[in-house]
Coordinates of C-alpha atoms in Angstrom, one line a residue:
Chain A
N1 CA 53.4 -24.5 -43.0
A2 CA 51.3 -25.4 -39.9
G3 CA 53.2 -28.6 -38.9
V4 CA 51.4 -30.3 -35.9
T5 CA 48.4 -28.5 -34.5
Q6 CA 46.5 -29.4 -31.3
T7 CA 43.0 -28.3 -30.4
P8 CA 42.2 -27.0 -27.9
K9 CA 45.2 -25.4 -26.2
F10 CA 43.5 -25.2 -22.7
R11 CA 40.5 -26.9 -21.2
V12 CA 38.9 -27.3 -17.8
L13 CA 36.7 -30.3 -17.2
K14 CA 34.6 -31.5 -14.3
T15 CA 35.2 -35.1 -13.1
G16 CA 33.2 -37.5 -15.1
Q17 CA 32.9 -35.3 -18.2
S18 CA 34.2 -36.4 -21.6
M19 CA 36.2 -34.7 -24.2
T20 CA 38.3 -35.2 -27.3
L21 CA 41.6 -33.7 -28.1
L22 CA 42.4 -33.3 -31.8
C23 CA 45.8 -33.5 -33.4
A24 CA 46.3 -32.6 -37.0
Q25 CA 49.5 -32.7 -39.1
D26 CA 50.0 -31.5 -42.6
M27 CA 53.3 -33.2 -43.3
N28 CA 51.9 -36.6 -44.5
H29 CA 53.6 -38.4 -41.6
E30 CA 52.7 -42.0 -41.0
Y31 CA 53.5 -42.1 -37.3
M32 CA 51.6 -40.2 -34.7
Y33 CA 51.7 -40.2 -30.9
W34 CA 50.0 -38.9 -27.8
Y35 CA 52.2 -38.1 -24.7
R36 CA 51.3 -36.7 -21.4
Q37 CA 53.7 -34.5 -19.4
D38 CA 53.4 -34.3 -15.6
P39 CA 55.7 -32.4 -13.2
G40 CA 58.9 -34.4 -12.5
M41 CA 57.8 -37.2 -14.8
G42 CA 58.9 -36.1 -18.2
L43 CA 56.8 -37.1 -21.2
R44 CA 55.1 -40.5 -21.2
L45 CA 53.5 -42.3 -24.2
I46 CA 49.8 -42.8 -24.0
H47 CA 48.9 -44.3 -27.4
Y48 CA 50.4 -44.2 -30.8
S49 CA 49.6 -45.0 -34.4
V50 CA 51.8 -46.3 -37.2
G51 CA 49.3 -45.5 -40.0
E52 CA 45.7 -44.7 -40.9
G53 CA 43.3 -47.1 -39.2
T54 CA 45.8 -48.4 -36.7
T55 CA 46.4 -47.6 -33.0
A56 CA 48.4 -49.2 -30.2
K57 CA 48.8 -48.7 -26.4
G58 CA 51.8 -47.0 -25.0
E59 CA 53.1 -46.8 -21.4
V60 CA 50.0 -45.1 -19.7
P61 CA 46.9 -46.0 -21.8
D62 CA 44.3 -46.5 -19.1
G63 CA 41.4 -44.0 -19.2
Y64 CA 42.1 -42.9 -22.8
N65 CA 41.0 -44.0 -26.2
V66 CA 42.3 -43.0 -29.6
S67 CA 41.3 -43.1 -33.3
R68 CA 43.1 -42.5 -36.5
L69 CA 40.4 -42.5 -39.2
K70 CA 42.4 -40.1 -41.4
K71 CA 46.1 -40.1 -41.9
Q72 CA 46.4 -36.5 -40.9
N73 CA 44.4 -36.6 -37.7
F74 CA 44.9 -38.5 -34.4
L75 CA 42.2 -38.1 -31.8
L76 CA 42.6 -38.6 -28.0
G77 CA 39.4 -39.2 -26.1
L78 CA 38.7 -39.1 -22.4
E79 CA 35.4 -40.9 -21.7
S80 CA 35.1 -40.0 -18.0
A81 CA 37.7 -37.6 -16.9
A82 CA 39.4 -38.0 -13.5
P83 CA 41.6 -35.5 -11.6
S84 CA 44.6 -37.8 -12.2
Q85 CA 44.3 -36.9 -15.9
T86 CA 45.1 -33.3 -15.2
S87 CA 48.2 -32.9 -17.3
V88 CA 49.7 -31.3 -20.4
Y89 CA 49.1 -33.4 -23.5
F90 CA 51.4 -33.4 -26.5
C91 CA 50.9 -34.8 -29.9
A92 CA 53.8 -35.7 -32.1
S93 CA 54.4 -37.1 -35.5
N94 CA 57.2 -38.3 -37.8
L95 CA 57.9 -40.0 -41.1
N96 CA 58.2 -43.7 -41.5
R97 CA 61.7 -43.2 -42.9
E98 CA 65.0 -44.0 -41.3
S99 CA 66.7 -40.9 -43.0
S100 CA 64.3 -38.6 -41.2
T101 CA 64.5 -39.1 -37.5
E102 CA 63.0 -35.9 -36.1
A103 CA 59.7 -36.0 -34.3
F104 CA 57.6 -32.9 -34.6
F105 CA 55.5 -31.8 -31.7
G106 CA 52.3 -29.8 -31.3
Q107 CA 52.2 -26.9 -28.9
G108 CA 50.5 -28.9 -26.1
T109 CA 47.1 -28.9 -24.5
R110 CA 46.8 -28.0 -20.8
L111 CA 43.9 -30.0 -19.3
T112 CA 42.6 -29.5 -15.8
V113 CA 40.1 -31.9 -14.3
V114 CA 38.3 -30.5 -11.2
Chain B
A1 CA 62.7 -51.8 -21.6
Q2 CA 64.7 -48.8 -22.2
T3 CA 65.1 -46.1 -19.5
V4 CA 66.5 -42.6 -19.6
T5 CA 67.8 -41.0 -16.4
Q6 CA 68.5 -37.3 -15.8
S7 CA 69.9 -37.0 -12.3
Q8 CA 69.9 -33.2 -12.1
P9 CA 66.4 -31.9 -11.6
E10 CA 67.6 -28.3 -11.6
M11 CA 70.8 -26.5 -12.6
S12 CA 71.9 -22.9 -13.0
V13 CA 74.6 -21.2 -15.0
Q14 CA 75.9 -17.7 -15.2
E15 CA 75.3 -15.9 -18.5
A16 CA 78.3 -16.5 -21.0
E17 CA 79.5 -19.5 -19.0
T18 CA 79.4 -23.2 -19.9
V19 CA 77.1 -25.8 -18.4
T20 CA 76.8 -29.5 -18.8
L21 CA 73.6 -31.5 -18.4
S22 CA 73.8 -35.2 -17.7
C23 CA 71.9 -38.1 -19.1
T24 CA 72.3 -41.8 -18.8
Y25 CA 70.3 -44.5 -20.4
D26 CA 69.8 -48.2 -20.2
T27 CA 69.4 -50.4 -23.3
S28 CA 70.5 -53.8 -24.6
E29 CA 70.5 -52.5 -28.2
S30 CA 73.6 -51.6 -30.1
D31 CA 71.9 -49.2 -32.5
Y32 CA 69.7 -46.3 -31.5
Y33 CA 69.2 -42.6 -31.6
L34 CA 69.6 -40.1 -28.7
F35 CA 68.2 -36.6 -28.6
W36 CA 68.2 -33.5 -26.5
Y37 CA 64.9 -31.4 -26.5
K38 CA 64.5 -27.9 -25.1
Q39 CA 61.1 -26.8 -23.7
P40 CA 60.9 -23.1 -22.9
P41 CA 58.0 -21.6 -20.9
S42 CA 56.0 -21.5 -24.2
R43 CA 55.7 -25.4 -23.8
Q44 CA 57.0 -26.0 -27.4
M45 CA 59.3 -29.0 -27.7
I46 CA 62.3 -28.0 -29.7
L47 CA 64.9 -30.4 -30.9
V48 CA 68.4 -29.2 -29.9
I49 CA 70.7 -32.0 -31.1
R50 CA 70.6 -35.6 -32.0
Q51 CA 73.2 -38.4 -32.1
E52 CA 73.2 -41.7 -33.9
A53 CA 74.7 -44.5 -31.8
Y54 CA 76.7 -45.9 -34.6
K55 CA 78.6 -42.6 -35.1
Q56 CA 81.6 -42.2 -32.8
Q57 CA 81.9 -38.5 -33.5
N58 CA 80.0 -36.3 -31.1
A59 CA 77.3 -34.2 -32.6
T60 CA 77.6 -30.4 -32.5
E61 CA 75.1 -27.6 -33.2
N62 CA 76.5 -24.1 -32.8
R63 CA 76.8 -23.6 -29.0
F64 CA 75.4 -27.0 -28.2
S65 CA 77.5 -30.2 -28.2
V66 CA 77.3 -33.6 -26.7
N67 CA 79.6 -36.0 -25.1
F68 CA 78.5 -39.5 -26.2
Q69 CA 80.0 -42.3 -24.3
K70 CA 78.4 -45.5 -25.7
A71 CA 80.1 -48.0 -23.4
A72 CA 79.1 -46.0 -20.3
K73 CA 75.6 -45.3 -21.8
S74 CA 76.1 -41.6 -21.2
F75 CA 74.9 -38.7 -23.3
S76 CA 75.6 -35.3 -21.8
L77 CA 74.8 -31.9 -23.3
K78 CA 77.2 -29.0 -23.1
I79 CA 75.9 -25.5 -23.6
S80 CA 78.7 -23.0 -24.3
D81 CA 78.4 -19.2 -23.9
S82 CA 75.1 -19.5 -22.2
Q83 CA 72.4 -17.0 -23.1
L84 CA 69.3 -15.9 -21.3
G85 CA 67.2 -17.6 -24.0
D86 CA 68.7 -20.9 -23.0
A87 CA 66.7 -21.0 -19.8
A88 CA 64.3 -23.9 -20.2
M89 CA 63.5 -27.5 -19.3
Y90 CA 65.8 -29.9 -21.2
F91 CA 64.8 -33.5 -21.9
C92 CA 67.1 -36.3 -23.0
A93 CA 65.3 -38.9 -25.1
Y94 CA 66.1 -42.3 -26.7
R95 CA 64.6 -44.0 -29.7
L96 CA 65.2 -47.3 -31.6
P97 CA 65.7 -47.3 -35.4
L98 CA 62.8 -48.2 -37.5
Y99 CA 64.5 -51.3 -38.9
S100 CA 64.8 -52.7 -35.4
G101 CA 61.2 -53.9 -35.9
A102 CA 60.2 -52.4 -32.5
G103 CA 56.9 -51.5 -34.1
S104 CA 56.9 -47.8 -33.4
Y105 CA 59.2 -44.8 -33.5
Q106 CA 58.3 -43.7 -30.0
L107 CA 60.6 -41.5 -27.8
T108 CA 61.5 -42.5 -24.3
F109 CA 62.2 -39.4 -22.2
G110 CA 64.1 -38.6 -19.1
K111 CA 62.4 -36.5 -16.4
G112 CA 64.1 -33.4 -17.4
T113 CA 66.5 -30.8 -16.1
K114 CA 65.4 -27.2 -15.5
L115 CA 68.1 -24.8 -16.5
S116 CA 68.2 -21.3 -15.1
V117 CA 70.5 -18.7 -16.6
I118 CA 71.7 -15.9 -14.2
P119 CA 72.3 -12.5 -15.8

């Protein structure tokens, strides 16, 4: 029972490089999210998706793009990484059902941009 | 927009003692959910306890309980008989119900409280 899996767990990028973070969930959840966690800031929403083929902006979307081509996967892309994107990134998912309110989180990806 | 405030960046407690972490929130909605998440050094986000706003009874999960004051928009977490494994970052979070039509089920987090447990 894998739950929510993020790949990779750690990455170091040079400024200007691009990369994609993968989030995969095996619980058939409709809703998926990408958050970033910075010291003293809590978790802030970057983008989210309410279903396959849909995406929407969250609180801090600039510099990121996302795609949800398959229901189980939610990709977060950085086209040209900047030091300000150094952070820990979390993916989360939950069911589109009022009776099930818990969000499930991945283990996080620590990204350093130098 | 909803906001969640945790006014205690750091706290400490003696092992076996009780500690209370504070959380206040701002919303114009009458129905919503509140959560406490624990994040140990492993980074994993672990749900500790949740509260539905329409329920007056405070939620309890073993050694963890909340004091939910809806009128005051306060949601504090009490940890009884503190253990070394309770040392972690604790985040308070808020979410609207799906039927609110908000369009998403996103969580709004506070900035967190780092809890240390002293042996």
